[in-house]
Amino acid sequence: MSTTDAVAHVTVKSPEQMQELGRRLAPLLRPGDLVLLTGELGAGKTTLTRGLGVGLGVRGAVTSPTFVIARVHPSLVGGPALVHVDAYRLGGGLDEMEDLDLDVSLPASVVVVEWGEGKVEELSDDRLHVVIGRAVGGDGAERLSGHPEEDVDDVREVTVTGHGARWADAGLPDLEIC
């Protein structure tokens, strides 16, 4: 982590809160932003991206692009398009991603890449990396509904790291305020 990295830590207790986090993150994004999403299957990467789509005001339902690799959602409000990429099935690094022309899409769009860690970082020195992990332990989860077996599976610890000068004063710490 460099001296220009900005970090926010957020505990998310439901899919609805994950989508809301994406909606709250969207106003911080601008054309040319690269967002990498890291987390296991079912962690909430697409749910977060759905919230980004709502916040950016884009057309179309944001769903997992697993079988089409990438989807473009044009803006309905004059903002940047959302390019949603699923790199899960792509084994190589940037060379294999080259056919997607992400470098062409990036300047005018917000490009979100699920499973992009280790594959697309070279596209931009300034990027946002969102890591979604399952919460460990039952401290707070038991108090959510009184039924820990219902709630623990939904709790996620989300770390949002802005790499590069672009994110130094972008307001990422404000995401921690719910």
mmCIF file of C-alpha atoms in Angstrom:
data_model
loop_
_atom_site.group_PDB
_atom_site.id
_atom_site.type_symbol
_atom_site.label_atom_id
_atom_site.label_comp_id
_atom_site.label_asym_id
_atom_site.label_seq_id
_atom_site.Cartn_x
_atom_site.Cartn_y
_atom_site.Cartn_z
ATOM 1 C CA MET A 1 0.000 0.000 0.000
ATOM 2 C CA SER A 2 1.416 3.394 -0.976
ATOM 3 C CA THR A 3 1.161 6.672 0.874
ATOM 4 C CA THR A 4 -1.609 7.798 -1.500
ATOM 5 C CA ASP A 5 -3.917 4.863 -0.752
ATOM 6 C CA ALA A 6 -7.229 5.638 0.934
ATOM 7 C CA VAL A 7 -9.122 2.906 2.795
ATOM 8 C CA ALA A 8 -12.634 2.381 4.140
ATOM 9 C CA HIS A 9 -13.888 -0.615 6.151
ATOM 10 C CA VAL A 10 -17.607 -1.371 6.160
ATOM 11 C CA THR A 11 -19.596 -4.185 7.778
ATOM 12 C CA VAL A 12 -22.542 -5.175 5.610
ATOM 13 C CA LYS A 13 -25.290 -7.264 7.201
ATOM 14 C CA SER A 14 -27.581 -8.055 4.261
ATOM 15 C CA PRO A 15 -27.741 -8.099 0.470
ATOM 16 C CA GLU A 16 -29.828 -4.920 0.655
ATOM 17 C CA GLN A 17 -27.048 -3.175 2.584
ATOM 18 C CA MET A 18 -24.506 -4.406 0.018
ATOM 19 C CA GLN A 19 -26.552 -2.857 -2.769
ATOM 20 C CA GLU A 20 -26.890 0.337 -0.719
ATOM 21 C CA LEU A 21 -23.106 0.448 -0.283
ATOM 22 C CA GLY A 22 -22.777 0.334 -4.076
ATOM 23 C CA ARG A 23 -25.331 3.132 -4.420
ATOM 24 C CA ARG A 24 -23.368 5.249 -1.900
ATOM 25 C CA LEU A 25 -20.080 4.519 -3.667
ATOM 26 C CA ALA A 26 -21.418 5.511 -7.099
ATOM 27 C CA PRO A 27 -21.282 9.320 -6.594
ATOM 28 C CA LEU A 28 -17.549 9.016 -5.879
ATOM 29 C CA LEU A 29 -16.951 7.437 -9.297
ATOM 30 C CA ARG A 30 -16.252 9.279 -12.539
ATOM 31 C CA PRO A 31 -15.389 8.392 -16.125
ATOM 32 C CA GLY A 32 -12.087 6.564 -16.300
ATOM 33 C CA ASP A 33 -12.408 4.829 -12.940
ATOM 34 C CA LEU A 34 -11.408 1.179 -12.685
ATOM 35 C CA VAL A 35 -13.013 -0.831 -9.883
ATOM 36 C CA LEU A 36 -11.770 -4.340 -9.047
ATOM 37 C CA LEU A 37 -14.043 -6.595 -7.001
ATOM 38 C CA THR A 38 -12.582 -9.503 -5.055
ATOM 39 C CA GLY A 39 -14.532 -12.077 -3.057
ATOM 40 C CA GLU A 40 -15.548 -15.699 -3.115
ATOM 41 C CA LEU A 41 -18.546 -16.981 -5.071
ATOM 42 C CA GLY A 42 -21.691 -15.510 -3.542
ATOM 43 C CA ALA A 43 -19.823 -12.816 -1.616
ATOM 44 C CA GLY A 44 -21.904 -9.980 -3.079
ATOM 45 C CA LYS A 45 -19.815 -8.635 -5.969
ATOM 46 C CA THR A 46 -22.726 -8.476 -8.405
ATOM 47 C CA THR A 47 -25.045 -7.141 -5.695
ATOM 48 C CA LEU A 48 -22.596 -4.299 -5.030
ATOM 49 C CA THR A 49 -22.373 -3.643 -8.786
ATOM 50 C CA ARG A 50 -26.173 -3.550 -8.977
ATOM 51 C CA GLY A 51 -26.068 -0.737 -6.414
ATOM 52 C CA LEU A 52 -23.404 1.050 -8.476
ATOM 53 C CA GLY A 53 -25.732 0.824 -11.467
ATOM 54 C CA VAL A 54 -28.600 2.354 -9.494
ATOM 55 C CA GLY A 55 -26.364 5.124 -8.187
ATOM 56 C CA LEU A 56 -24.914 5.861 -11.632
ATOM 57 C CA GLY A 57 -28.373 5.842 -13.220
ATOM 58 C CA VAL A 58 -27.610 3.299 -15.927
ATOM 59 C CA ARG A 59 -29.942 1.403 -18.233
ATOM 60 C CA GLY A 60 -30.688 -2.279 -17.829
ATOM 61 C CA ALA A 61 -30.699 -4.745 -15.006
ATOM 62 C CA VAL A 62 -27.215 -5.346 -13.651
ATOM 63 C CA THR A 63 -26.753 -9.097 -13.525
ATOM 64 C CA SER A 64 -23.697 -11.310 -13.443
ATOM 65 C CA PRO A 65 -21.918 -11.194 -16.817
ATOM 66 C CA THR A 66 -20.352 -14.635 -16.235
ATOM 67 C CA PHE A 67 -21.336 -16.166 -19.565
ATOM 68 C CA VAL A 68 -21.032 -13.034 -21.717
ATOM 69 C CA ILE A 69 -17.840 -11.838 -19.951
ATOM 70 C CA ALA A 70 -18.797 -8.139 -20.206
ATOM 71 C CA ARG A 71 -21.924 -5.984 -20.325
ATOM 72 C CA VAL A 72 -22.184 -2.285 -21.059
ATOM 73 C CA HIS A 73 -24.926 -0.320 -19.290
ATOM 74 C CA PRO A 74 -25.324 3.142 -20.867
ATOM 75 C CA SER A 75 -26.181 6.069 -18.630
ATOM 76 C CA LEU A 76 -29.745 7.353 -18.560
ATOM 77 C CA VAL A 77 -28.723 10.575 -16.816
ATOM 78 C CA GLY A 78 -25.775 11.857 -18.879
ATOM 79 C CA GLY A 79 -23.121 10.239 -16.694
ATOM 80 C CA PRO A 80 -20.591 7.562 -17.505
ATOM 81 C CA ALA A 81 -21.629 4.131 -18.757
ATOM 82 C CA LEU A 82 -21.034 1.156 -16.479
ATOM 83 C CA VAL A 83 -18.933 -1.601 -18.046
ATOM 84 C CA HIS A 84 -19.399 -4.724 -15.920
ATOM 85 C CA VAL A 85 -16.821 -7.459 -16.541
ATOM 86 C CA ASP A 86 -16.570 -10.950 -15.074
ATOM 87 C CA ALA A 87 -12.983 -12.182 -15.433
ATOM 88 C CA TYR A 88 -13.636 -15.466 -13.585
ATOM 89 C CA ARG A 89 -13.375 -17.603 -16.727
ATOM 90 C CA LEU A 90 -10.394 -15.695 -18.100
ATOM 91 C CA GLY A 91 -7.190 -17.362 -16.999
ATOM 92 C CA GLY A 92 -4.572 -14.967 -18.346
ATOM 93 C CA GLY A 93 -3.739 -11.460 -17.339
ATOM 94 C CA LEU A 94 -4.171 -8.316 -19.364
ATOM 95 C CA ASP A 95 -3.234 -10.074 -22.628
ATOM 96 C CA GLU A 96 -6.323 -12.282 -22.497
ATOM 97 C CA MET A 97 -8.479 -9.315 -21.462
ATOM 98 C CA GLU A 98 -7.219 -7.295 -24.440
ATOM 99 C CA ASP A 99 -10.005 -8.573 -26.723
ATOM 100 C CA LEU A 100 -12.513 -6.838 -24.461
ATOM 101 C CA ASP A 101 -10.999 -3.425 -25.342
ATOM 102 C CA LEU A 102 -11.213 -2.290 -21.734
ATOM 103 C CA ASP A 103 -8.475 0.244 -22.400
ATOM 104 C CA VAL A 104 -10.775 1.852 -24.982
ATOM 105 C CA SER A 105 -13.842 1.763 -22.701
ATOM 106 C CA LEU A 106 -12.048 3.011 -19.609
ATOM 107 C CA PRO A 107 -11.670 6.762 -20.347
ATOM 108 C CA ALA A 108 -15.411 7.303 -20.891
ATOM 109 C CA SER A 109 -16.849 4.700 -18.516
ATOM 110 C CA VAL A 110 -16.718 3.280 -15.039
ATOM 111 C CA VAL A 111 -15.254 -0.202 -15.527
ATOM 112 C CA VAL A 112 -16.047 -2.760 -12.810
ATOM 113 C CA VAL A 113 -14.163 -6.063 -13.016
ATOM 114 C CA GLU A 114 -15.240 -8.991 -10.869
ATOM 115 C CA TRP A 115 -12.381 -11.450 -10.293
ATOM 116 C CA GLY A 116 -9.995 -8.876 -11.788
ATOM 117 C CA GLU A 117 -7.248 -8.986 -9.182
ATOM 118 C CA GLY A 118 -3.958 -9.893 -10.850
ATOM 119 C CA LYS A 119 -5.470 -9.401 -14.306
ATOM 120 C CA VAL A 120 -6.298 -5.752 -14.992
ATOM 121 C CA GLU A 121 -4.335 -3.572 -12.573
ATOM 122 C CA GLU A 122 -2.084 -2.445 -15.439
ATOM 123 C CA LEU A 123 -5.019 -0.575 -16.987
ATOM 124 C CA SER A 124 -4.732 2.227 -14.443
ATOM 125 C CA ASP A 125 -2.381 3.372 -11.689
ATOM 126 C CA ASP A 126 -5.437 4.906 -10.013
ATOM 127 C CA ARG A 127 -7.975 2.219 -9.215
ATOM 128 C CA LEU A 128 -10.425 1.150 -6.561
ATOM 129 C CA HIS A 129 -10.119 -2.341 -5.068
ATOM 130 C CA VAL A 130 -13.112 -3.682 -3.170
ATOM 131 C CA VAL A 131 -12.509 -6.865 -1.168
ATOM 132 C CA ILE A 132 -15.602 -8.615 0.189
ATOM 133 C CA GLY A 133 -15.101 -11.256 2.860
ATOM 134 C CA ARG A 134 -17.407 -13.223 5.089
ATOM 135 C CA ALA A 135 -17.421 -11.955 8.662
ATOM 136 C CA VAL A 136 -15.655 -14.216 11.138
ATOM 137 C CA GLY A 137 -17.117 -14.925 14.571
ATOM 138 C CA GLY A 138 -20.565 -14.316 15.947
ATOM 139 C CA ASP A 139 -20.089 -11.196 18.070
ATOM 140 C CA GLY A 140 -22.401 -8.795 16.274
ATOM 141 C CA ALA A 141 -24.258 -11.261 14.090
ATOM 142 C CA GLU A 142 -26.096 -12.875 16.992
ATOM 143 C CA ARG A 143 -27.738 -9.562 17.789
ATOM 144 C CA LEU A 144 -29.064 -8.924 14.277
ATOM 145 C CA SER A 145 -32.336 -10.832 14.570
ATOM 146 C CA GLY A 146 -31.842 -13.068 17.570
ATOM 147 C CA HIS A 147 -31.429 -15.994 15.167
ATOM 148 C CA PRO A 148 -27.700 -16.233 14.388
ATOM 149 C CA GLU A 149 -28.170 -19.131 11.984
ATOM 150 C CA GLU A 150 -30.286 -16.847 9.754
ATOM 151 C CA ASP A 151 -27.990 -13.821 9.804
ATOM 152 C CA VAL A 152 -24.357 -14.913 10.000
ATOM 153 C CA ASP A 153 -24.222 -16.031 6.342
ATOM 154 C CA ASP A 154 -25.178 -12.546 5.130
ATOM 155 C CA VAL A 155 -22.606 -10.555 7.148
ATOM 156 C CA ARG A 156 -19.673 -9.306 5.067
ATOM 157 C CA GLU A 157 -16.599 -7.277 5.878
ATOM 158 C CA VAL A 158 -15.903 -4.953 2.955
ATOM 159 C CA THR A 159 -12.587 -3.173 2.495
ATOM 160 C CA VAL A 160 -12.508 -0.431 -0.120
ATOM 161 C CA THR A 161 -8.993 0.677 -1.053
ATOM 162 C CA GLY A 162 -8.321 3.519 -3.439
ATOM 163 C CA HIS A 163 -4.894 3.145 -5.042
ATOM 164 C CA GLY A 164 -3.254 6.268 -6.433
ATOM 165 C CA ALA A 165 -3.580 9.999 -6.062
ATOM 166 C CA ARG A 166 -7.082 10.043 -7.580
ATOM 167 C CA TRP A 167 -8.482 8.479 -4.388
ATOM 168 C CA ALA A 168 -6.526 10.444 -1.774
ATOM 169 C CA ASP A 169 -9.335 12.955 -1.159
ATOM 170 C CA ALA A 170 -12.255 11.189 -2.842
ATOM 171 C CA GLY A 171 -14.235 10.654 0.372
ATOM 172 C CA LEU A 172 -13.809 6.908 0.845
ATOM 173 C CA PRO A 173 -13.801 7.180 4.668
ATOM 174 C CA ASP A 174 -17.355 8.593 4.412
ATOM 175 C CA LEU A 175 -18.501 5.133 3.308
ATOM 176 C CA GLU A 176 -17.851 3.916 6.854
ATOM 177 C CA ILE A 177 -20.643 6.155 8.180
ATOM 178 C CA CYS A 178 -23.945 4.302 7.894
#
